[in-house]
């Protein structure tokens, strides 16, 4: 969590501090489609340990990016969803997705060209 006293002067550094690790970005990606329970998030990120998922969710909640809602049921049910602040990251993640798709396309084309040259 970034405290108000520790906020960097650079706005890009502030954003990176909030969403700058790959797990937070992938959690955000999964929450873009709606509220998720802890188990659903774990299934979507099988290489992520329970401990690291918990740490990232707590950090994102403290930063105001996600909302944790506990339902008074037996057994208790907890759901995570994007806050208004988290939803404001939607266009940023969208642009990252477009860039990633374009990058994948370029790499695939370069790989195919390399294979063609090797065949000649």
Short mmCIF file of C-alpha atoms in Angstrom, two decimals:
data_model
loop_
_atom_site.label_atom_id
_atom_site.label_comp_id
_atom_site.label_asym_id
_atom_site.label_seq_id
_atom_site.Cartn_x
_atom_site.Cartn_y
_atom_site.Cartn_z
CA UNK A 1 0.00 0.00 0.00
CA UNK A 2 1.19 3.49 -0.82
CA UNK A 3 0.55 5.96 1.97
CA UNK A 4 -0.39 9.52 1.11
CA UNK A 5 2.93 10.70 2.56
CA UNK A 6 4.85 8.31 0.29
CA UNK A 7 3.11 9.15 -2.98
CA UNK A 8 5.72 9.66 -5.68
CA UNK A 9 5.82 12.99 -7.46
CA UNK A 10 5.65 11.20 -10.81
CA UNK A 11 2.09 10.11 -11.70
CA UNK A 12 3.39 7.13 -13.70
CA UNK A 13 5.30 5.94 -10.63
CA UNK A 14 2.09 6.28 -8.59
CA UNK A 15 0.21 4.06 -11.06
CA UNK A 16 3.02 1.51 -11.14
CA UNK A 17 3.01 1.44 -7.34
CA UNK A 18 -0.69 0.56 -7.32
CA UNK A 19 -0.83 -1.99 -10.13
CA UNK A 20 2.82 -2.60 -10.93
CA UNK A 21 3.14 -6.30 -10.28
CA UNK A 22 1.86 -8.93 -12.65
CA UNK A 23 -0.47 -10.47 -10.10
CA UNK A 24 -2.34 -7.26 -9.41
CA UNK A 25 -2.81 -6.68 -13.13
CA UNK A 26 -4.10 -10.21 -13.65
CA UNK A 27 -6.43 -9.91 -10.64
CA UNK A 28 -7.75 -6.65 -12.10
CA UNK A 29 -8.17 -8.35 -15.49
CA UNK A 30 -10.27 -11.10 -13.88
CA UNK A 31 -12.38 -8.61 -11.92
CA UNK A 32 -13.18 -6.59 -15.06
CA UNK A 33 -15.89 -9.15 -15.83
CA UNK A 34 -17.55 -8.79 -12.43
CA UNK A 35 -17.33 -9.79 -8.78
CA UNK A 36 -15.41 -12.95 -7.98
CA UNK A 37 -15.00 -15.15 -4.95
CA UNK A 38 -11.53 -16.03 -3.68
CA UNK A 39 -11.73 -19.54 -5.15
CA UNK A 40 -12.68 -18.19 -8.58
CA UNK A 41 -9.67 -15.89 -8.55
CA UNK A 42 -7.42 -18.81 -7.56
CA UNK A 43 -8.75 -20.96 -10.39
CA UNK A 44 -8.09 -18.14 -12.86
CA UNK A 45 -4.48 -17.84 -11.66
CA UNK A 46 -3.40 -21.40 -10.81
CA UNK A 47 0.30 -20.50 -10.61
CA UNK A 48 -0.44 -17.92 -7.89
CA UNK A 49 -0.21 -19.17 -4.30
CA UNK A 50 -3.01 -18.59 -1.84
CA UNK A 51 -0.69 -16.48 0.34
CA UNK A 52 0.37 -14.15 -2.49
CA UNK A 53 -3.23 -13.82 -3.72
CA UNK A 54 -4.34 -12.87 -0.21
CA UNK A 55 -1.52 -10.32 0.14
CA UNK A 56 -2.34 -8.71 -3.19
CA UNK A 57 -6.07 -8.58 -2.48
CA UNK A 58 -5.45 -6.94 0.90
CA UNK A 59 -3.08 -4.41 -0.65
CA UNK A 60 -5.52 -3.59 -3.43
CA UNK A 61 -8.34 -3.21 -0.92
CA UNK A 62 -6.23 -0.87 1.26
CA UNK A 63 -5.38 1.19 -1.83
CA UNK A 64 -9.08 1.48 -2.68
CA UNK A 65 -8.80 -0.36 -6.00
CA UNK A 66 -11.10 -3.24 -5.01
CA UNK A 67 -13.95 -3.77 -2.59
CA UNK A 68 -14.20 -6.84 -0.37
CA UNK A 69 -17.76 -7.73 0.54
CA UNK A 70 -18.52 -10.26 3.28
CA UNK A 71 -21.97 -11.83 3.24
CA UNK A 72 -23.50 -12.89 6.55
CA UNK A 73 -24.16 -16.48 5.54
CA UNK A 74 -23.17 -19.90 6.79
CA UNK A 75 -20.61 -20.66 5.53
CA UNK A 76 -19.44 -17.06 5.08
CA UNK A 77 -19.17 -15.85 1.51
CA UNK A 78 -16.67 -13.18 0.44
CA UNK A 79 -16.64 -11.48 -2.95
CA UNK A 80 -14.16 -9.07 -4.49
CA UNK A 81 -15.07 -6.46 -7.07
CA UNK A 82 -13.57 -3.35 -8.57
CA UNK A 83 -14.26 -0.09 -6.77
CA UNK A 84 -15.02 3.06 -8.77
CA UNK A 85 -11.29 3.77 -8.62
CA UNK A 86 -10.55 0.25 -9.87
CA UNK A 87 -13.05 0.65 -12.69
CA UNK A 88 -11.22 3.80 -13.77
CA UNK A 89 -8.28 1.49 -14.66
CA UNK A 90 -10.41 -0.26 -17.29
CA UNK A 91 -9.14 1.86 -20.23
CA UNK A 92 -5.52 1.40 -19.13
CA UNK A 93 -5.89 -2.37 -19.05
CA UNK A 94 -7.72 -2.24 -22.39
CA UNK A 95 -4.82 -0.39 -24.00
CA UNK A 96 -2.39 -2.91 -22.50
CA UNK A 97 -4.46 -5.73 -24.01
CA UNK A 98 -4.40 -4.12 -27.48
CA UNK A 99 -0.64 -3.53 -27.24
CA UNK A 100 -0.07 -7.12 -26.13
CA UNK A 101 -2.13 -8.49 -29.02
CA UNK A 102 -0.18 -6.36 -31.49
CA UNK A 103 3.12 -7.49 -29.99
CA UNK A 104 2.09 -11.14 -30.21
CA UNK A 105 1.17 -10.61 -33.87
CA UNK A 106 4.53 -8.99 -34.67
CA UNK A 107 6.48 -11.76 -32.93
CA UNK A 108 4.44 -14.44 -34.69
CA UNK A 109 5.08 -12.81 -38.08
CA UNK A 110 8.81 -12.48 -37.35
CA UNK A 111 8.96 -16.13 -36.28
CA UNK A 112 7.21 -17.24 -39.48
CA UNK A 113 9.61 -15.15 -41.60
CA UNK A 114 12.59 -16.66 -39.80
CA UNK A 115 11.26 -20.17 -40.48
CA UNK A 116 10.81 -19.33 -44.18
CA UNK A 117 14.39 -18.00 -44.43
CA UNK A 118 15.72 -21.13 -42.68
CA UNK A 119 13.95 -23.31 -45.23
CA UNK A 120 15.61 -21.57 -48.19
#
